[in-house]
mmCIF file of C-alpha atoms (C1' of nucleotides) and ligand atoms in Angstrom:
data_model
loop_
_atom_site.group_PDB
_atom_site.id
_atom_site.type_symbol
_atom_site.label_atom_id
_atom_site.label_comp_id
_atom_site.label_asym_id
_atom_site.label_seq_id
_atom_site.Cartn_x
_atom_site.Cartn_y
_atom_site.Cartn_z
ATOM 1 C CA UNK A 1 2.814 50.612 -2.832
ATOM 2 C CA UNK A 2 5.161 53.405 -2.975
ATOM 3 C CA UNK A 3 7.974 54.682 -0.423
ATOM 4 C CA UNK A 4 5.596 57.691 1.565
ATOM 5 C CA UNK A 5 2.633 54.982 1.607
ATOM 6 C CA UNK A 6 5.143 52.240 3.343
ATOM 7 C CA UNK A 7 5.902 55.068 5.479
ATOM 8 C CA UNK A 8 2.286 55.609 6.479
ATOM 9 C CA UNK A 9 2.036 52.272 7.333
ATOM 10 C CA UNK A 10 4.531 51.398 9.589
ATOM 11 C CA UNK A 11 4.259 54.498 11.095
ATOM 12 C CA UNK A 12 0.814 53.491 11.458
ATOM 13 C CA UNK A 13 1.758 50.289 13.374
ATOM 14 C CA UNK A 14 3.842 51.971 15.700
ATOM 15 C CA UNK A 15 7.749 51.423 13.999
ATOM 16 C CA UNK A 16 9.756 53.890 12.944
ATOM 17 C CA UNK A 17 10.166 53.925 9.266
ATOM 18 C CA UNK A 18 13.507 53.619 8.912
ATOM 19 C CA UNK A 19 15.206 53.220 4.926
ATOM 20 C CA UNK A 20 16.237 49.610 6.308
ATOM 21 C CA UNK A 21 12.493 48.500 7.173
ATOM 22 C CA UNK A 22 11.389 49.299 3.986
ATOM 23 C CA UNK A 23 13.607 48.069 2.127
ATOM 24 C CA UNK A 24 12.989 44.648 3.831
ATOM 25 C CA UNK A 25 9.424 45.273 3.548
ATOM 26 C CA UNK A 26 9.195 45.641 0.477
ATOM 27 C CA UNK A 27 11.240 43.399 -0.386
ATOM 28 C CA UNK A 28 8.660 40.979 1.065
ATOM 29 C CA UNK A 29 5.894 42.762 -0.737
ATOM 30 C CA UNK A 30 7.638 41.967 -3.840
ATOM 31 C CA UNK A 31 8.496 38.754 -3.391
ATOM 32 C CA UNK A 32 6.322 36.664 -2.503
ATOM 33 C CA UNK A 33 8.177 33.340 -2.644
ATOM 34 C CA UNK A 34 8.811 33.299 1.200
ATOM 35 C CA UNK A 35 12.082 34.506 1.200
ATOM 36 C CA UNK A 36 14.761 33.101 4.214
ATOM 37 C CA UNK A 37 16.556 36.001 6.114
ATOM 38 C CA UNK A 38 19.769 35.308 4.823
ATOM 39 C CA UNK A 39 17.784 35.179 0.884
ATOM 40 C CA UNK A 40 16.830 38.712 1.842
ATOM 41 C CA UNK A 41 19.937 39.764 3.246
ATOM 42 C CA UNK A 42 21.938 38.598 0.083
ATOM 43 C CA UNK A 43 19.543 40.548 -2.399
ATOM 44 C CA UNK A 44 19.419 43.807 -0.216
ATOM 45 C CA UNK A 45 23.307 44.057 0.072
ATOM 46 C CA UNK A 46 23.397 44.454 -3.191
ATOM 47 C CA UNK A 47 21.664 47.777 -3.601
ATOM 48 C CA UNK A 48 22.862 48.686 -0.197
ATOM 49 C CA UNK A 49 26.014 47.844 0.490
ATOM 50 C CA UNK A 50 26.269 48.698 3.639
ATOM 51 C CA UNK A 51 23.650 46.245 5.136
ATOM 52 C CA UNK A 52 23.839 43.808 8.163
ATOM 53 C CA UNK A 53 22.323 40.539 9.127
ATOM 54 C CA UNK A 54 21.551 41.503 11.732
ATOM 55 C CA UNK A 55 19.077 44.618 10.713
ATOM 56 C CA UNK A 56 17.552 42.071 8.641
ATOM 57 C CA UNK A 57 16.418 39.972 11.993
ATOM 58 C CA UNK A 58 15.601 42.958 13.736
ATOM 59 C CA UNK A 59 13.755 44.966 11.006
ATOM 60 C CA UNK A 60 11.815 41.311 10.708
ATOM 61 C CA UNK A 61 11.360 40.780 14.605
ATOM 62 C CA UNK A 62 10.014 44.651 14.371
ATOM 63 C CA UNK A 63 7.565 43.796 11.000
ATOM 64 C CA UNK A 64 6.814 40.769 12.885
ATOM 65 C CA UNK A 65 5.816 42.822 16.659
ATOM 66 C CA UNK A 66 3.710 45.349 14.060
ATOM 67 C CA UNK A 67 1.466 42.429 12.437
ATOM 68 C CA UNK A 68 3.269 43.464 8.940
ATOM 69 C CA UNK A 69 5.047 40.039 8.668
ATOM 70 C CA UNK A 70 4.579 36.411 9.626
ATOM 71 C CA UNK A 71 7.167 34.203 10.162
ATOM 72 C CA UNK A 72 6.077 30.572 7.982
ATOM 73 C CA UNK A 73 7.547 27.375 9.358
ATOM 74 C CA UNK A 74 8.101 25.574 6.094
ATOM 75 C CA UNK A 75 10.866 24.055 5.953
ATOM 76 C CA UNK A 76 13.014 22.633 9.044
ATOM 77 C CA UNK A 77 16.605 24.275 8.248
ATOM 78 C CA UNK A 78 15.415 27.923 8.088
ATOM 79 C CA UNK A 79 12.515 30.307 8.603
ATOM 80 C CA UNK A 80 10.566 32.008 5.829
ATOM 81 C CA UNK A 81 8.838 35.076 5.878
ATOM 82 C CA UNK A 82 5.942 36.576 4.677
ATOM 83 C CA UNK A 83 4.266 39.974 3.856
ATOM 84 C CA UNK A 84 0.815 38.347 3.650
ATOM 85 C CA UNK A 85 -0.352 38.194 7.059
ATOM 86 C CA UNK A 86 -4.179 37.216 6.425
ATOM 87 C CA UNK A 87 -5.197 33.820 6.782
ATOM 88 C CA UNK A 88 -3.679 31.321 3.516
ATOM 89 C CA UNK A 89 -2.470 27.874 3.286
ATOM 90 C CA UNK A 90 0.996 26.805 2.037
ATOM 91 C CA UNK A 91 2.260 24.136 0.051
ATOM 92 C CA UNK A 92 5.461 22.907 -0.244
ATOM 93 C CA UNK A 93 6.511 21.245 -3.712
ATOM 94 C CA UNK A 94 9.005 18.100 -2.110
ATOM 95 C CA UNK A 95 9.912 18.163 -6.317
ATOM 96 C CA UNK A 96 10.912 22.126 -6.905
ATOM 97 C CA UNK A 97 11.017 22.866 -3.393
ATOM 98 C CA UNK A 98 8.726 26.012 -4.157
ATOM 99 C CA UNK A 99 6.301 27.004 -1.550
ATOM 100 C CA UNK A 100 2.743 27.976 -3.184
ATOM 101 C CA UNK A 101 -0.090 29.924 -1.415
ATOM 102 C CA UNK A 102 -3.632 29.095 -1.947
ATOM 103 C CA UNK A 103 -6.464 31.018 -0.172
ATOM 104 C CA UNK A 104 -9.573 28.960 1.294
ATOM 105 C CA UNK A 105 -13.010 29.145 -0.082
ATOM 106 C CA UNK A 106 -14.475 30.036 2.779
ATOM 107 C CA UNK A 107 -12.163 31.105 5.630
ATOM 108 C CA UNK A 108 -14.627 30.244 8.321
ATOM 109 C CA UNK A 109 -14.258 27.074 8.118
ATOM 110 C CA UNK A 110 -10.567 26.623 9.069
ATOM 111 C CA UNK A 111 -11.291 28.945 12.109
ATOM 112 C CA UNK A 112 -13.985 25.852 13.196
ATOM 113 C CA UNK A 113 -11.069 24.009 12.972
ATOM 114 C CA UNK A 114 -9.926 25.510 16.147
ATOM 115 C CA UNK A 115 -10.514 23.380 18.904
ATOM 116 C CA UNK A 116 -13.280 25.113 21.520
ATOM 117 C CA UNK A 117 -11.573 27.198 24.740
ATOM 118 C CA UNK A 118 -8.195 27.402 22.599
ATOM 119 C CA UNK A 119 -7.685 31.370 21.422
ATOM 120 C CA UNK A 120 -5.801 31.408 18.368
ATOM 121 C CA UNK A 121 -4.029 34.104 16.904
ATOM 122 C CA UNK A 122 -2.315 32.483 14.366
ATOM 123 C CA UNK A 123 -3.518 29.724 12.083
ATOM 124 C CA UNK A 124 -1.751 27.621 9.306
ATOM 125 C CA UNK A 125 -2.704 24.783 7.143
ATOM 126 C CA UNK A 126 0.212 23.323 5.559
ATOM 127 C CA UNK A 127 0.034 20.651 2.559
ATOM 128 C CA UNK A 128 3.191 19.200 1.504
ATOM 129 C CA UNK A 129 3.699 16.613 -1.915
ATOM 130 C CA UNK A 130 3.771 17.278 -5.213
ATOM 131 C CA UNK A 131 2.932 20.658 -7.185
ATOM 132 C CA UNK A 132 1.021 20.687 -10.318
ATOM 133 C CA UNK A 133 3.956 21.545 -12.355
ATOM 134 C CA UNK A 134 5.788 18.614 -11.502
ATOM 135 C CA UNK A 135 3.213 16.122 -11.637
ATOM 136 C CA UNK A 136 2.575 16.554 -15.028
ATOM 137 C CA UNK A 137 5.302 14.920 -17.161
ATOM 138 C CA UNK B 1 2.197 -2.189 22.455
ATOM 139 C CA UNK B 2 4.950 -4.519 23.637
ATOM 140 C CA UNK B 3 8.569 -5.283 22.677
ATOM 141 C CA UNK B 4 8.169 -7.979 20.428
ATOM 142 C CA UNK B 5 5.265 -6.322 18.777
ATOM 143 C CA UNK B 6 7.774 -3.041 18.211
ATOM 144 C CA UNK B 7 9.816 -5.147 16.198
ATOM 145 C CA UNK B 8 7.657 -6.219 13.978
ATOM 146 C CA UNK B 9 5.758 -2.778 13.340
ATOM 147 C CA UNK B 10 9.563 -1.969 12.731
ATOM 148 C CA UNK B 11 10.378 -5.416 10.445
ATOM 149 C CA UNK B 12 6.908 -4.708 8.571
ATOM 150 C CA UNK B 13 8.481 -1.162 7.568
ATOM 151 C CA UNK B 14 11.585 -2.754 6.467
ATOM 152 C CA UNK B 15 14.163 -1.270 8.813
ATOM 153 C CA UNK B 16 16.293 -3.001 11.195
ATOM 154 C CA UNK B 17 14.215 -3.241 14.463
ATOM 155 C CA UNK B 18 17.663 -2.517 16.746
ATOM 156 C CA UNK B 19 17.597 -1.491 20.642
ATOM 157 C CA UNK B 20 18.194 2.038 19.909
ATOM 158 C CA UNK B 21 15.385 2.530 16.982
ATOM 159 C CA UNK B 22 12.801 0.610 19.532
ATOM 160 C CA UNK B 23 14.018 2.678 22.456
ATOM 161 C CA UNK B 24 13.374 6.229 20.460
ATOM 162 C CA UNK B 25 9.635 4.762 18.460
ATOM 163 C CA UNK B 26 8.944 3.723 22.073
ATOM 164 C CA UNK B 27 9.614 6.718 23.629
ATOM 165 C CA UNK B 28 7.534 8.611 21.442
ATOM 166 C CA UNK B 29 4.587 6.347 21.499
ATOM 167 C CA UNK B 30 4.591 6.700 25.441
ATOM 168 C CA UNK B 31 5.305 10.839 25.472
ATOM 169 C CA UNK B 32 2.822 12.075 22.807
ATOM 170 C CA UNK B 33 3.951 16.173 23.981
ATOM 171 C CA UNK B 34 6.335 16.098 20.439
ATOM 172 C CA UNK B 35 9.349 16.116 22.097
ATOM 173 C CA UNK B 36 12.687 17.441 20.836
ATOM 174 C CA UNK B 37 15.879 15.625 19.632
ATOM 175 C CA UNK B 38 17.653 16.420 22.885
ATOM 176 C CA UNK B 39 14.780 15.646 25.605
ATOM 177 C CA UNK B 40 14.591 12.445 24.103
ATOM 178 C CA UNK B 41 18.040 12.030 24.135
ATOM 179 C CA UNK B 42 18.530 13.266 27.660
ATOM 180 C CA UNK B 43 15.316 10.641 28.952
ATOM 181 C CA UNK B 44 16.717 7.630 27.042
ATOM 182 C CA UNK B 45 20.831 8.561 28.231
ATOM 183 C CA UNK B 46 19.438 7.685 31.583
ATOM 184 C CA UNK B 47 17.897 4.222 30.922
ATOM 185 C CA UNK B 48 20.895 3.455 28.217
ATOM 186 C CA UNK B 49 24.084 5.101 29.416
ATOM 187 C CA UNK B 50 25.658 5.016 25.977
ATOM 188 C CA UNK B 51 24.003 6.596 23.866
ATOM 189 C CA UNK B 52 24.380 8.771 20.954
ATOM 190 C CA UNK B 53 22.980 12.302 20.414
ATOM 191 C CA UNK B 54 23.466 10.916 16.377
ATOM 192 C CA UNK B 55 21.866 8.081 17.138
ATOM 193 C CA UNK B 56 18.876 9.904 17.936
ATOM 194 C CA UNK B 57 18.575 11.691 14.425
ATOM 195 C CA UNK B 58 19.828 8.404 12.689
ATOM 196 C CA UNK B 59 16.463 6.871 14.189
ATOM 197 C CA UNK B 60 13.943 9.586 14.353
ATOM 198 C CA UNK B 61 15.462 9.823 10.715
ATOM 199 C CA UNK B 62 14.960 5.960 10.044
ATOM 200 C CA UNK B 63 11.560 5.945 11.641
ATOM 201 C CA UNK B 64 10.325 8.704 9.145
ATOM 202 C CA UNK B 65 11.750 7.254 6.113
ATOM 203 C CA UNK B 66 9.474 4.348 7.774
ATOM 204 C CA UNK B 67 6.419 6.093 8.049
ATOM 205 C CA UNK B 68 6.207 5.421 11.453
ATOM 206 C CA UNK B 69 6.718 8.797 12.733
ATOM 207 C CA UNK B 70 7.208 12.735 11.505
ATOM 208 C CA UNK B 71 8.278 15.846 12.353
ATOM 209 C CA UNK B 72 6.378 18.859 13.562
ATOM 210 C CA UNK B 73 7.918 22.353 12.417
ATOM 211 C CA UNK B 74 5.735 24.131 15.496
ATOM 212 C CA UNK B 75 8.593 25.915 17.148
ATOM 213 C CA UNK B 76 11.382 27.724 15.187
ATOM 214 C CA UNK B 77 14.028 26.804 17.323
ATOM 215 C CA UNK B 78 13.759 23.411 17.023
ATOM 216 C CA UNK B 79 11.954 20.462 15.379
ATOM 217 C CA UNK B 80 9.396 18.255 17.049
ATOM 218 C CA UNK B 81 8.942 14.336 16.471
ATOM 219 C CA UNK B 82 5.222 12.749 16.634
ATOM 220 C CA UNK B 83 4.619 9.130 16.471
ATOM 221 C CA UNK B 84 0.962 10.032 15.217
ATOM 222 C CA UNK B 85 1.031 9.905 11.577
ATOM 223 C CA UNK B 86 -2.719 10.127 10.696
ATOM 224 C CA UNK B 87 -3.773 13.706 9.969
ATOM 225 C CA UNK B 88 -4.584 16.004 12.973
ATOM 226 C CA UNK B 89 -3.799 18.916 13.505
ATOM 227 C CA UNK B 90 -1.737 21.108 16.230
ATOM 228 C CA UNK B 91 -1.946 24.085 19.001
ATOM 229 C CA UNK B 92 0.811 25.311 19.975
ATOM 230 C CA UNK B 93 0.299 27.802 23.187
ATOM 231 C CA UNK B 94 2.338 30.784 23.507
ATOM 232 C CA UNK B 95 1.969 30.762 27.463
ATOM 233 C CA UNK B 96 2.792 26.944 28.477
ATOM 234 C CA UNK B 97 5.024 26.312 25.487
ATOM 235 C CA UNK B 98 2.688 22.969 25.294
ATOM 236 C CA UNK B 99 1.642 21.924 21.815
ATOM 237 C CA UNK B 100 -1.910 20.062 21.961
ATOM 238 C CA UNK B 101 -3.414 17.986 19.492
ATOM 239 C CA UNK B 102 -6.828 17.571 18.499
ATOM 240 C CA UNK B 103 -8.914 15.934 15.757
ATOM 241 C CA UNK B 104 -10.917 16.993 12.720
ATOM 242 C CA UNK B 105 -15.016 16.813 13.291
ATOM 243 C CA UNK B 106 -14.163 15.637 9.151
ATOM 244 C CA UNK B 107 -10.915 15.096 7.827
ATOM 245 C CA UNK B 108 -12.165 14.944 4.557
ATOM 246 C CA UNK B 109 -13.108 19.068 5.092
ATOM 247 C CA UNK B 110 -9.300 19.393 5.335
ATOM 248 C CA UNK B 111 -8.211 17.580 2.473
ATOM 249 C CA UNK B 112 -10.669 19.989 0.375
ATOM 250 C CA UNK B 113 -8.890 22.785 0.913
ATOM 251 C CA UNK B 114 -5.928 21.959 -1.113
ATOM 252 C CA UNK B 115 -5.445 23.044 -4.049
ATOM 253 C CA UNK B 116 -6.877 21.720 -7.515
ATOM 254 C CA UNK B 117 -3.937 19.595 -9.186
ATOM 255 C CA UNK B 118 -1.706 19.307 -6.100
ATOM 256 C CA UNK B 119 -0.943 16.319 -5.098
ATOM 257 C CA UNK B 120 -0.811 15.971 -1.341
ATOM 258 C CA UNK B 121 1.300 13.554 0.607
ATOM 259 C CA UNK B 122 1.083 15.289 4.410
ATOM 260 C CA UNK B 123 -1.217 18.007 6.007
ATOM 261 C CA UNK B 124 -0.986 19.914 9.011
ATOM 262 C CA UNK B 125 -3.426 22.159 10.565
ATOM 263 C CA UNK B 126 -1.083 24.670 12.625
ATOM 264 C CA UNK B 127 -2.713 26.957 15.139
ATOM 265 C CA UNK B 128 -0.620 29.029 17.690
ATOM 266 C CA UNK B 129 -2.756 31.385 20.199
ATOM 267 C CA UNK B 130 -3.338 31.086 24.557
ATOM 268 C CA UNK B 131 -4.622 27.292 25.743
ATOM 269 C CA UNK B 132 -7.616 26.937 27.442
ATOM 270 C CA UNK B 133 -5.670 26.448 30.390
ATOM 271 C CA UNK B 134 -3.619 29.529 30.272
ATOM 272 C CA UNK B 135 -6.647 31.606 29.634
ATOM 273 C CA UNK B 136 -8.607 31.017 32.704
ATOM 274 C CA UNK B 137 -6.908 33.228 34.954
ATOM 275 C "C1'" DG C 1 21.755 76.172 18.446
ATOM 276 C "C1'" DC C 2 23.384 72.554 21.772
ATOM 277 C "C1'" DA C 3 23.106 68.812 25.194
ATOM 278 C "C1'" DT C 4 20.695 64.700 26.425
ATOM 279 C "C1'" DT C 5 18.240 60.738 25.741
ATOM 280 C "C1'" DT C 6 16.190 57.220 23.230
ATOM 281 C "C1'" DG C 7 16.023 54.149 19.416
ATOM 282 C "C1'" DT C 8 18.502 51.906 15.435
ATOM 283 C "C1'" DT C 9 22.209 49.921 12.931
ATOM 284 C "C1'" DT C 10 26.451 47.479 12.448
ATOM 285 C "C1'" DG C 11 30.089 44.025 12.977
ATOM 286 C "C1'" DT C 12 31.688 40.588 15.681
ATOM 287 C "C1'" DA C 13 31.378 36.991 18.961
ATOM 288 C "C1'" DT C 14 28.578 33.368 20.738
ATOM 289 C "C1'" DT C 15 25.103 29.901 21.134
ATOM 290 C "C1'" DC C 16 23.131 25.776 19.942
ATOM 291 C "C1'" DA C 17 20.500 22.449 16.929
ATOM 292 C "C1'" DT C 18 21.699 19.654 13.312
ATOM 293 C "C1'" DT C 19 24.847 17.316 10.094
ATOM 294 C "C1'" DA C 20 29.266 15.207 8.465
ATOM 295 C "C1'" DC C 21 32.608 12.043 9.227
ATOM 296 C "C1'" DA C 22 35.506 8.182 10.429
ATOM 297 C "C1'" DA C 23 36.454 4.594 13.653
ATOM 298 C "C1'" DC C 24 34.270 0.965 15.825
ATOM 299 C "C1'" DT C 25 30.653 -2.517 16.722
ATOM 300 C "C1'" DT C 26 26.923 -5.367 15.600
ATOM 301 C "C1'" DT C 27 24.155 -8.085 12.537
ATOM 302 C "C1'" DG C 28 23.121 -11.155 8.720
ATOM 303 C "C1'" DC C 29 24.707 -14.551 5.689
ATOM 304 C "C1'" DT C 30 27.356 -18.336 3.755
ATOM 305 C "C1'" DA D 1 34.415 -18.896 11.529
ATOM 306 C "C1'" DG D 2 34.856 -15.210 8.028
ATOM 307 C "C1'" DC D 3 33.174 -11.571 5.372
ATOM 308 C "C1'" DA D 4 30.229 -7.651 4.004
ATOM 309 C "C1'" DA D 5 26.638 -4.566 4.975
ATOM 310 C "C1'" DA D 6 24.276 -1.881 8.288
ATOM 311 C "C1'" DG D 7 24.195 0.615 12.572
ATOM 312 C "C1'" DT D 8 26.276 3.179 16.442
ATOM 313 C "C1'" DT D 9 29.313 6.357 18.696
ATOM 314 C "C1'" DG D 10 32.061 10.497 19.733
ATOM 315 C "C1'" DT D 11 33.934 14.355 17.881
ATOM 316 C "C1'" DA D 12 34.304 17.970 14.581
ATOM 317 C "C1'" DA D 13 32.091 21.081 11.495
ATOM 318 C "C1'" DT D 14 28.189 23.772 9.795
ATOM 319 C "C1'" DG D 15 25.189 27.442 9.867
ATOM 320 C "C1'" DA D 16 20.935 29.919 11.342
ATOM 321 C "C1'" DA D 17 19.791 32.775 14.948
ATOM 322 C "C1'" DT D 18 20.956 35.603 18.975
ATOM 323 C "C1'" DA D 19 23.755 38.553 22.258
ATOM 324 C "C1'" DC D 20 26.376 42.366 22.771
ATOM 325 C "C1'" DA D 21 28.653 46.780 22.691
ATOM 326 C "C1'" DA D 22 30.155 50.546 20.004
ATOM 327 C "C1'" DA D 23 28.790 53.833 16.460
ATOM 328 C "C1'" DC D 24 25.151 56.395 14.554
ATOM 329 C "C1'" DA D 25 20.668 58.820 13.947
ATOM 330 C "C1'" DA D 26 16.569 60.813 15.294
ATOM 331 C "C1'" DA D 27 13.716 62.947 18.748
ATOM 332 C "C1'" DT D 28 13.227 65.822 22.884
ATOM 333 C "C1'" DG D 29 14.196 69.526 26.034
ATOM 334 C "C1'" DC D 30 16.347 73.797 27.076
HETATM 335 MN MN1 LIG E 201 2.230 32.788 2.134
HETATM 336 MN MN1 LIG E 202 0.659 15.526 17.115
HETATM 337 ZN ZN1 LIG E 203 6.974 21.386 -7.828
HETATM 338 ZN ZN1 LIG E 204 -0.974 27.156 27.726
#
DNA sequence: GCATTTGTTTGTATTCATTACAACTTTGCT
DNA sequence: AGCAAAGTTGTAATGAATACAAACAAATGC
């Protein structure tokens, strides 16, 4: 996705599409590790220098209000973001400490997960163990 | 589940069944709403006067080594304790601030969904949306 | 163009949950 | 009893997240 179509889009969703919103956009879009606010901060100051922490909660909380971003509860110390906002599950590697995505055969089903009367507009599975990559040794 | 039998869940687990390990497990078992570090501390500071905010993490920390209980990572802000360890999963309302749980019609449906070659250790189902309660009105 | 307003960014100060630490107390064992 | 290991306590430190106010930028109206 280039600059004018990240434009479109959060113009689109209602933000203004300032150069610091993109940037931490696609930052996300290009990362897809679930980077921490302060991970995204340190890699953004770089090729702006003049950057602050605090943009990077706000453009986040303002990705976040558009449906652009999800906030992932991972791990306890700090929050992890997201630029895939469509239904996945997570797993967290206790080994590596990586956080994989995996998609669900057939999304439905974790929807009927949902207990009856209960509207949800968020939904997360979350696995936690040992990845593939360090089991096998 | 009485005193005596606390100590011996405890024992069985091989850590030190004291007052202040009992106390928190016991708390828990009675106040299945996840509480938080502090309203634990701030209920069990009122039946023992002395007592630590440390000591609560050293036990909550102590009772998951255990097995006996784990943490819930349902509210940024702060982490939740649950003295259910069998798989279920969790709603956490936006309105009320309550987080529910409920059951799987088949658990085994939600072990599926991980990944090939993963090994799993813990799962959590996370939804966040409106409660049934907070949506009739 | 210029003034006004509204929204955004920045740096710093603050909050607050959690952790680190060291002194003290309790428990288990001989 | 005497000793060592484990547990508790209070305080200090850490650090992610938030609050805030001044500076800045973009939009709006004239
Ligand atoms: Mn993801
Ligand atoms: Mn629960
Ligand atoms: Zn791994
Ligand atoms: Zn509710």
């Amino acid at each position: 996705m280039n600059d004018s179509e990240l434009i479109s889009v959060l113009s689109r969703r209602g933000i203004r599409p300032t150069q610091q919103r993109i940037a931490v956009y696609k930052y996300l879009l290009t990362h897809p590790e679930h980077p921490s606010a302060d991970t995204i901060y340190r890699a953004l100051v770089e090729e702006y220098p003049v950057f602050s922490r605090t943009t990077i909660y706000n453009s986040l909380g303002a990705l976040i209000e558009a449906g652009l971003v999800r906030q992932v509860n991972i791990c306890a110390d700090e929050q992890r973001f997201d630029a895939t906002v469509t239904d996945h599950g997570h797993f967290f590697c206790k080994e590596c400490g990586k956080v994989y995505d995996f998609g669900f055969d057939s999304p439905a089903m974790v929807s009927r997960l949902c207990p009856r009367g209960f509207i949800k507009e968020q939904g997360d599975v979350f696995f936690t163990g040992i990845c593939k990559h360090c089991y096998s040794f």
